[in-house]
């Protein structure tokens, strides 16, 4: 399985990192080895002094497909989740400066948190799902899928032009504003609407 991640999908997050607004979605992959094992803490890797949390809505693909039209994209997923795209911002800045790929900054072991899954039927619309991240009890990120530059079904259409989507693949749909550094002993708790999706200890 693969994790397909979208960058720069919320206008305010693009502003906070002073990135250019893209004409097309920014796409990168994480390998399955980047998935943080259930109930394990996240260990800050020794190659970074600036690991950031990025809370993101996740979509789990449950049908194989390629060149999926956005009209039919909703048939390719039944579950929505919440996770973190941990990013070594200092490593990423060096990669960006040189125009190099981002994998060392985003695809390392443990860099993908995948929380609980929820049936999409429990949300009135997948394009209006509120979510948030608390760090040590204080809300640091909050977003709503209505604020995405490219909505979930548009992302499926876009990424399936390049990659065959397989059962179990997960799409990370991008982070809203409020990303920030994590330090040892932090606790990160994610909520999707009123449901707790994950609680992660940083070490
Ligand atoms: Zn991200």
PDB file of C-alpha atoms and ligand atoms in Angstrom:
ATOM      1  CA  UNK A   1       0.000   0.000   0.000  1.00  0.00           C
ATOM      2  CA  UNK A   2       1.042   3.588  -0.438  1.00  0.00           C
ATOM      3  CA  UNK A   3       0.372   6.909   1.228  1.00  0.00           C
ATOM      4  CA  UNK A   4      -0.327   9.676  -1.265  1.00  0.00           C
ATOM      5  CA  UNK A   5       0.103  13.090   0.308  1.00  0.00           C
ATOM      6  CA  UNK A   6      -1.085  16.479  -0.879  1.00  0.00           C
ATOM      7  CA  UNK A   7       0.817  19.665  -0.085  1.00  0.00           C
ATOM      8  CA  UNK A   8      -0.442  23.266  -0.138  1.00  0.00           C
ATOM      9  CA  UNK A   9      -4.157  22.473  -0.132  1.00  0.00           C
ATOM     10  CA  UNK A  10      -5.258  25.219   2.300  1.00  0.00           C
ATOM     11  CA  UNK A  11      -4.729  28.888   1.432  1.00  0.00           C
ATOM     12  CA  UNK A  12      -3.763  30.037   4.956  1.00  0.00           C
ATOM     13  CA  UNK A  13      -1.120  27.324   5.341  1.00  0.00           C
ATOM     14  CA  UNK A  14       0.424  28.374   2.004  1.00  0.00           C
ATOM     15  CA  UNK A  15       0.681  31.910   3.405  1.00  0.00           C
ATOM     16  CA  UNK A  16       2.250  30.845   6.712  1.00  0.00           C
ATOM     17  CA  UNK A  17       5.091  29.023   4.923  1.00  0.00           C
ATOM     18  CA  UNK A  18       5.296  31.788   2.293  1.00  0.00           C
ATOM     19  CA  UNK A  19       4.862  29.251  -0.475  1.00  0.00           C
ATOM     20  CA  UNK A  20       3.523  29.969  -3.929  1.00  0.00           C
ATOM     21  CA  UNK A  21      -0.106  29.045  -4.509  1.00  0.00           C
ATOM     22  CA  UNK A  22       0.103  26.048  -6.877  1.00  0.00           C
ATOM     23  CA  UNK A  23      -1.795  25.721 -10.172  1.00  0.00           C
ATOM     24  CA  UNK A  24      -2.101  21.988  -9.565  1.00  0.00           C
ATOM     25  CA  UNK A  25      -2.025  19.919  -6.352  1.00  0.00           C
ATOM     26  CA  UNK A  26       1.453  19.273  -4.910  1.00  0.00           C
ATOM     27  CA  UNK A  27       1.843  15.482  -4.530  1.00  0.00           C
ATOM     28  CA  UNK A  28       4.383  13.321  -2.731  1.00  0.00           C
ATOM     29  CA  UNK A  29       4.429   9.766  -1.376  1.00  0.00           C
ATOM     30  CA  UNK A  30       5.340   8.160   1.915  1.00  0.00           C
ATOM     31  CA  UNK A  31       6.271   4.464   2.105  1.00  0.00           C
ATOM     32  CA  UNK A  32       4.404   2.029   4.378  1.00  0.00           C
ATOM     33  CA  UNK A  33       7.432   2.032   6.718  1.00  0.00           C
ATOM     34  CA  UNK A  34       6.602   5.650   7.626  1.00  0.00           C
ATOM     35  CA  UNK A  35       3.399   4.576   9.405  1.00  0.00           C
ATOM     36  CA  UNK A  36       3.669   5.068  13.160  1.00  0.00           C
ATOM     37  CA  UNK A  37       2.726   1.778  14.800  1.00  0.00           C
ATOM     38  CA  UNK A  38      -0.461   1.815  16.878  1.00  0.00           C
ATOM     39  CA  UNK A  39      -0.054   2.977  20.488  1.00  0.00           C
ATOM     40  CA  UNK A  40       3.609   3.851  19.924  1.00  0.00           C
ATOM     41  CA  UNK A  41       5.079   7.269  20.750  1.00  0.00           C
ATOM     42  CA  UNK A  42       6.637   9.388  18.024  1.00  0.00           C
ATOM     43  CA  UNK A  43      10.415   9.667  18.438  1.00  0.00           C
ATOM     44  CA  UNK A  44      11.925  12.901  17.110  1.00  0.00           C
ATOM     45  CA  UNK A  45      14.617  11.736  14.668  1.00  0.00           C
ATOM     46  CA  UNK A  46      18.184  12.802  15.406  1.00  0.00           C
ATOM     47  CA  UNK A  47      18.611  14.422  11.967  1.00  0.00           C
ATOM     48  CA  UNK A  48      16.116  17.201  12.710  1.00  0.00           C
ATOM     49  CA  UNK A  49      15.733  20.005  15.261  1.00  0.00           C
ATOM     50  CA  UNK A  50      12.456  21.217  13.839  1.00  0.00           C
ATOM     51  CA  UNK A  51       9.838  18.505  13.360  1.00  0.00           C
ATOM     52  CA  UNK A  52       6.401  20.002  12.729  1.00  0.00           C
ATOM     53  CA  UNK A  53       2.940  18.535  13.199  1.00  0.00           C
ATOM     54  CA  UNK A  54       0.598  18.757  10.198  1.00  0.00           C
ATOM     55  CA  UNK A  55      -2.887  17.455  10.998  1.00  0.00           C
ATOM     56  CA  UNK A  56      -4.696  16.165   7.912  1.00  0.00           C
ATOM     57  CA  UNK A  57      -7.935  14.459   6.913  1.00  0.00           C
ATOM     58  CA  UNK A  58      -7.306  10.980   5.488  1.00  0.00           C
ATOM     59  CA  UNK A  59      -9.212   9.020   2.875  1.00  0.00           C
ATOM     60  CA  UNK A  60      -8.921   5.231   2.668  1.00  0.00           C
ATOM     61  CA  UNK A  61      -9.275   3.839  -0.862  1.00  0.00           C
ATOM     62  CA  UNK A  62     -11.347   0.639  -0.978  1.00  0.00           C
ATOM     63  CA  UNK A  63     -11.531  -0.087  -4.705  1.00  0.00           C
ATOM     64  CA  UNK A  64      -8.880  -0.316  -7.401  1.00  0.00           C
ATOM     65  CA  UNK A  65      -8.968   2.460  -9.988  1.00  0.00           C
ATOM     66  CA  UNK A  66      -7.076   4.565 -12.504  1.00  0.00           C
ATOM     67  CA  UNK A  67      -8.196   7.729 -14.338  1.00  0.00           C
ATOM     68  CA  UNK A  68     -11.133   8.129 -11.964  1.00  0.00           C
ATOM     69  CA  UNK A  69     -13.501  10.928 -12.901  1.00  0.00           C
ATOM     70  CA  UNK A  70     -14.388  13.156  -9.937  1.00  0.00           C
ATOM     71  CA  UNK A  71     -18.083  12.338 -10.524  1.00  0.00           C
ATOM     72  CA  UNK A  72     -17.357   8.707  -9.626  1.00  0.00           C
ATOM     73  CA  UNK A  73     -14.619   9.287  -7.054  1.00  0.00           C
ATOM     74  CA  UNK A  74     -17.041   8.879  -4.115  1.00  0.00           C
ATOM     75  CA  UNK A  75     -17.419   5.184  -5.036  1.00  0.00           C
ATOM     76  CA  UNK A  76     -13.745   4.587  -4.210  1.00  0.00           C
ATOM     77  CA  UNK A  77     -13.848   5.271  -0.449  1.00  0.00           C
ATOM     78  CA  UNK A  78     -16.120   4.636   2.507  1.00  0.00           C
ATOM     79  CA  UNK A  79     -13.936   5.700   5.389  1.00  0.00           C
ATOM     80  CA  UNK A  80     -12.492   9.015   6.488  1.00  0.00           C
ATOM     81  CA  UNK A  81      -9.813   9.431   9.115  1.00  0.00           C
ATOM     82  CA  UNK A  82      -7.424  11.914  10.639  1.00  0.00           C
ATOM     83  CA  UNK A  83      -3.655  11.741  10.878  1.00  0.00           C
ATOM     84  CA  UNK A  84      -0.416  13.670  11.069  1.00  0.00           C
ATOM     85  CA  UNK A  85       2.073  14.268   8.290  1.00  0.00           C
ATOM     86  CA  UNK A  86       5.149  14.815  10.489  1.00  0.00           C
ATOM     87  CA  UNK A  87       7.624  17.010   8.633  1.00  0.00           C
ATOM     88  CA  UNK A  88      11.273  17.727   9.429  1.00  0.00           C
ATOM     89  CA  UNK A  89      10.926  21.384   8.429  1.00  0.00           C
ATOM     90  CA  UNK A  90      14.674  22.115   8.576  1.00  0.00           C
ATOM     91  CA  UNK A  91      15.459  19.158   6.293  1.00  0.00           C
ATOM     92  CA  UNK A  92      12.599  20.128   3.989  1.00  0.00           C
ATOM     93  CA  UNK A  93      13.857  23.733   3.771  1.00  0.00           C
ATOM     94  CA  UNK A  94      17.273  22.485   2.634  1.00  0.00           C
ATOM     95  CA  UNK A  95      15.647  20.196   0.028  1.00  0.00           C
ATOM     96  CA  UNK A  96      13.417  23.021  -1.249  1.00  0.00           C
ATOM     97  CA  UNK A  97      16.320  25.418  -1.518  1.00  0.00           C
ATOM     98  CA  UNK A  98      18.131  23.024  -3.823  1.00  0.00           C
ATOM     99  CA  UNK A  99      15.019  21.907  -5.692  1.00  0.00           C
ATOM    100  CA  UNK A 100      15.442  18.366  -4.345  1.00  0.00           C
ATOM    101  CA  UNK A 101      12.725  15.844  -3.427  1.00  0.00           C
ATOM    102  CA  UNK A 102      11.188  16.007   0.082  1.00  0.00           C
ATOM    103  CA  UNK A 103      11.274  12.340   1.098  1.00  0.00           C
ATOM    104  CA  UNK A 104      13.993  12.705   3.739  1.00  0.00           C
ATOM    105  CA  UNK A 105      11.848  15.369   5.416  1.00  0.00           C
ATOM    106  CA  UNK A 106       8.513  13.566   5.255  1.00  0.00           C
ATOM    107  CA  UNK A 107       8.871   9.860   4.531  1.00  0.00           C
ATOM    108  CA  UNK A 108      11.063   8.753   7.450  1.00  0.00           C
ATOM    109  CA  UNK A 109       9.990   6.010   9.876  1.00  0.00           C
ATOM    110  CA  UNK A 110       7.094   7.107  12.065  1.00  0.00           C
ATOM    111  CA  UNK A 111       6.309  10.244  10.028  1.00  0.00           C
ATOM    112  CA  UNK A 112       2.755   9.144   9.204  1.00  0.00           C
ATOM    113  CA  UNK A 113       0.188   8.971  12.000  1.00  0.00           C
ATOM    114  CA  UNK A 114      -3.022   7.213  11.019  1.00  0.00           C
ATOM    115  CA  UNK A 115      -5.825   7.552  13.552  1.00  0.00           C
ATOM    116  CA  UNK A 116      -9.184   5.834  13.844  1.00  0.00           C
ATOM    117  CA  UNK A 117     -11.397   5.425  10.797  1.00  0.00           C
ATOM    118  CA  UNK A 118     -14.968   6.684  10.576  1.00  0.00           C
ATOM    119  CA  UNK A 119     -17.666   5.801   8.086  1.00  0.00           C
ATOM    120  CA  UNK A 120     -18.130   8.688   5.666  1.00  0.00           C
ATOM    121  CA  UNK A 121     -21.890   8.133   6.104  1.00  0.00           C
ATOM    122  CA  UNK A 122     -21.678   9.704   9.554  1.00  0.00           C
ATOM    123  CA  UNK A 123     -20.747  13.066   8.025  1.00  0.00           C
ATOM    124  CA  UNK A 124     -23.456  15.040   6.200  1.00  0.00           C
ATOM    125  CA  UNK A 125     -20.902  15.919   3.487  1.00  0.00           C
ATOM    126  CA  UNK A 126     -17.236  14.995   3.033  1.00  0.00           C
ATOM    127  CA  UNK A 127     -16.752  18.587   1.911  1.00  0.00           C
ATOM    128  CA  UNK A 128     -17.792  19.968   5.281  1.00  0.00           C
ATOM    129  CA  UNK A 129     -15.872  18.077   7.961  1.00  0.00           C
ATOM    130  CA  UNK A 130     -14.358  20.019  10.837  1.00  0.00           C
ATOM    131  CA  UNK A 131     -11.146  18.797  12.452  1.00  0.00           C
ATOM    132  CA  UNK A 132      -8.527  20.034  14.885  1.00  0.00           C
ATOM    133  CA  UNK A 133      -5.298  19.284  16.683  1.00  0.00           C
ATOM    134  CA  UNK A 134      -4.520  19.987  20.324  1.00  0.00           C
ATOM    135  CA  UNK A 135      -0.991  20.176  21.637  1.00  0.00           C
ATOM    136  CA  UNK A 136      -0.820  19.676  25.412  1.00  0.00           C
ATOM    137  CA  UNK A 137      -4.507  20.563  25.688  1.00  0.00           C
ATOM    138  CA  UNK A 138      -4.339  23.743  23.620  1.00  0.00           C
ATOM    139  CA  UNK A 139      -5.802  23.907  20.127  1.00  0.00           C
ATOM    140  CA  UNK A 140      -3.055  24.649  17.596  1.00  0.00           C
ATOM    141  CA  UNK A 141      -4.661  23.701  14.280  1.00  0.00           C
ATOM    142  CA  UNK A 142      -8.274  23.771  13.149  1.00  0.00           C
ATOM    143  CA  UNK A 143      -9.682  23.309   9.698  1.00  0.00           C
ATOM    144  CA  UNK A 144     -12.645  22.224   7.664  1.00  0.00           C
ATOM    145  CA  UNK A 145     -12.559  20.239   4.437  1.00  0.00           C
ATOM    146  CA  UNK A 146     -14.695  23.010   2.891  1.00  0.00           C
ATOM    147  CA  UNK A 147     -11.522  25.147   2.941  1.00  0.00           C
ATOM    148  CA  UNK A 148      -9.528  22.797   0.704  1.00  0.00           C
ATOM    149  CA  UNK A 149      -8.319  24.265  -2.595  1.00  0.00           C
ATOM    150  CA  UNK A 150      -8.935  20.821  -4.140  1.00  0.00           C
ATOM    151  CA  UNK A 151     -11.737  18.790  -2.593  1.00  0.00           C
ATOM    152  CA  UNK A 152     -11.452  15.051  -1.834  1.00  0.00           C
ATOM    153  CA  UNK A 153     -13.119  13.885  -5.069  1.00  0.00           C
ATOM    154  CA  UNK A 154     -10.995  16.283  -7.149  1.00  0.00           C
ATOM    155  CA  UNK A 155      -7.848  14.954  -5.459  1.00  0.00           C
ATOM    156  CA  UNK A 156      -8.828  11.372  -6.320  1.00  0.00           C
ATOM    157  CA  UNK A 157      -9.351  12.385  -9.945  1.00  0.00           C
ATOM    158  CA  UNK A 158      -5.998  14.162 -10.004  1.00  0.00           C
ATOM    159  CA  UNK A 159      -3.787  11.575  -8.290  1.00  0.00           C
ATOM    160  CA  UNK A 160      -5.367   8.637 -10.175  1.00  0.00           C
ATOM    161  CA  UNK A 161      -4.078  10.132 -13.434  1.00  0.00           C
ATOM    162  CA  UNK A 162      -0.581   9.325 -12.186  1.00  0.00           C
ATOM    163  CA  UNK A 163      -0.975   6.392  -9.811  1.00  0.00           C
ATOM    164  CA  UNK A 164      -3.269   3.387  -9.896  1.00  0.00           C
ATOM    165  CA  UNK A 165      -5.172   3.518  -6.626  1.00  0.00           C
ATOM    166  CA  UNK A 166      -5.302   0.205  -4.808  1.00  0.00           C
ATOM    167  CA  UNK A 167      -7.370  -1.103  -1.920  1.00  0.00           C
ATOM    168  CA  UNK A 168      -5.836   0.168   1.327  1.00  0.00           C
ATOM    169  CA  UNK A 169      -4.037   3.162  -0.158  1.00  0.00           C
ATOM    170  CA  UNK A 170      -4.459   6.295   1.939  1.00  0.00           C
ATOM    171  CA  UNK A 171      -4.620   9.899   0.778  1.00  0.00           C
ATOM    172  CA  UNK A 172      -3.346  12.624   3.147  1.00  0.00           C
ATOM    173  CA  UNK A 173      -5.304  15.661   1.989  1.00  0.00           C
ATOM    174  CA  UNK A 174      -3.092  18.513   3.217  1.00  0.00           C
ATOM    175  CA  UNK A 175      -2.850  20.581   6.365  1.00  0.00           C
ATOM    176  CA  UNK A 176      -4.524  23.835   7.412  1.00  0.00           C
ATOM    177  CA  UNK A 177      -2.628  26.709   9.059  1.00  0.00           C
ATOM    178  CA  UNK A 178      -1.082  26.391  12.508  1.00  0.00           C
ATOM    179  CA  UNK A 179       1.726  23.911  11.887  1.00  0.00           C
ATOM    180  CA  UNK A 180       4.441  24.041  14.523  1.00  0.00           C
ATOM    181  CA  UNK A 181       7.340  22.357  16.214  1.00  0.00           C
ATOM    182  CA  UNK A 182       6.928  19.406  18.562  1.00  0.00           C
ATOM    183  CA  UNK A 183       9.191  18.724  21.535  1.00  0.00           C
ATOM    184  CA  UNK A 184       9.711  15.759  23.850  1.00  0.00           C
ATOM    185  CA  UNK A 185       6.799  15.097  26.224  1.00  0.00           C
ATOM    186  CA  UNK A 186       4.239  16.869  24.051  1.00  0.00           C
ATOM    187  CA  UNK A 187       0.912  15.117  23.636  1.00  0.00           C
ATOM    188  CA  UNK A 188      -0.947  15.625  20.350  1.00  0.00           C
ATOM    189  CA  UNK A 189      -4.664  14.848  20.212  1.00  0.00           C
ATOM    190  CA  UNK A 190      -6.649  14.965  16.979  1.00  0.00           C
ATOM    191  CA  UNK A 191     -10.404  15.395  16.655  1.00  0.00           C
ATOM    192  CA  UNK A 192     -12.599  14.958  13.627  1.00  0.00           C
ATOM    193  CA  UNK A 193     -15.884  16.709  14.373  1.00  0.00           C
ATOM    194  CA  UNK A 194     -16.442  15.630  18.008  1.00  0.00           C
ATOM    195  CA  UNK A 195     -14.666  12.290  17.818  1.00  0.00           C
ATOM    196  CA  UNK A 196     -11.156  11.691  19.078  1.00  0.00           C
ATOM    197  CA  UNK A 197      -9.130  10.157  16.239  1.00  0.00           C
ATOM    198  CA  UNK A 198      -5.708   9.801  17.877  1.00  0.00           C
ATOM    199  CA  UNK A 199      -3.556  10.712  20.864  1.00  0.00           C
ATOM    200  CA  UNK A 200       0.228  10.641  20.351  1.00  0.00           C
ATOM    201  CA  UNK A 201       3.035  11.137  22.806  1.00  0.00           C
ATOM    202  CA  UNK A 202       6.266  12.750  21.542  1.00  0.00           C
ATOM    203  CA  UNK A 203       9.617  11.405  22.750  1.00  0.00           C
TER     204      UNK A 203
HETATM  205 ZN1  LIG B   1       1.181  17.690   4.914  1.00  0.00          ZN
END
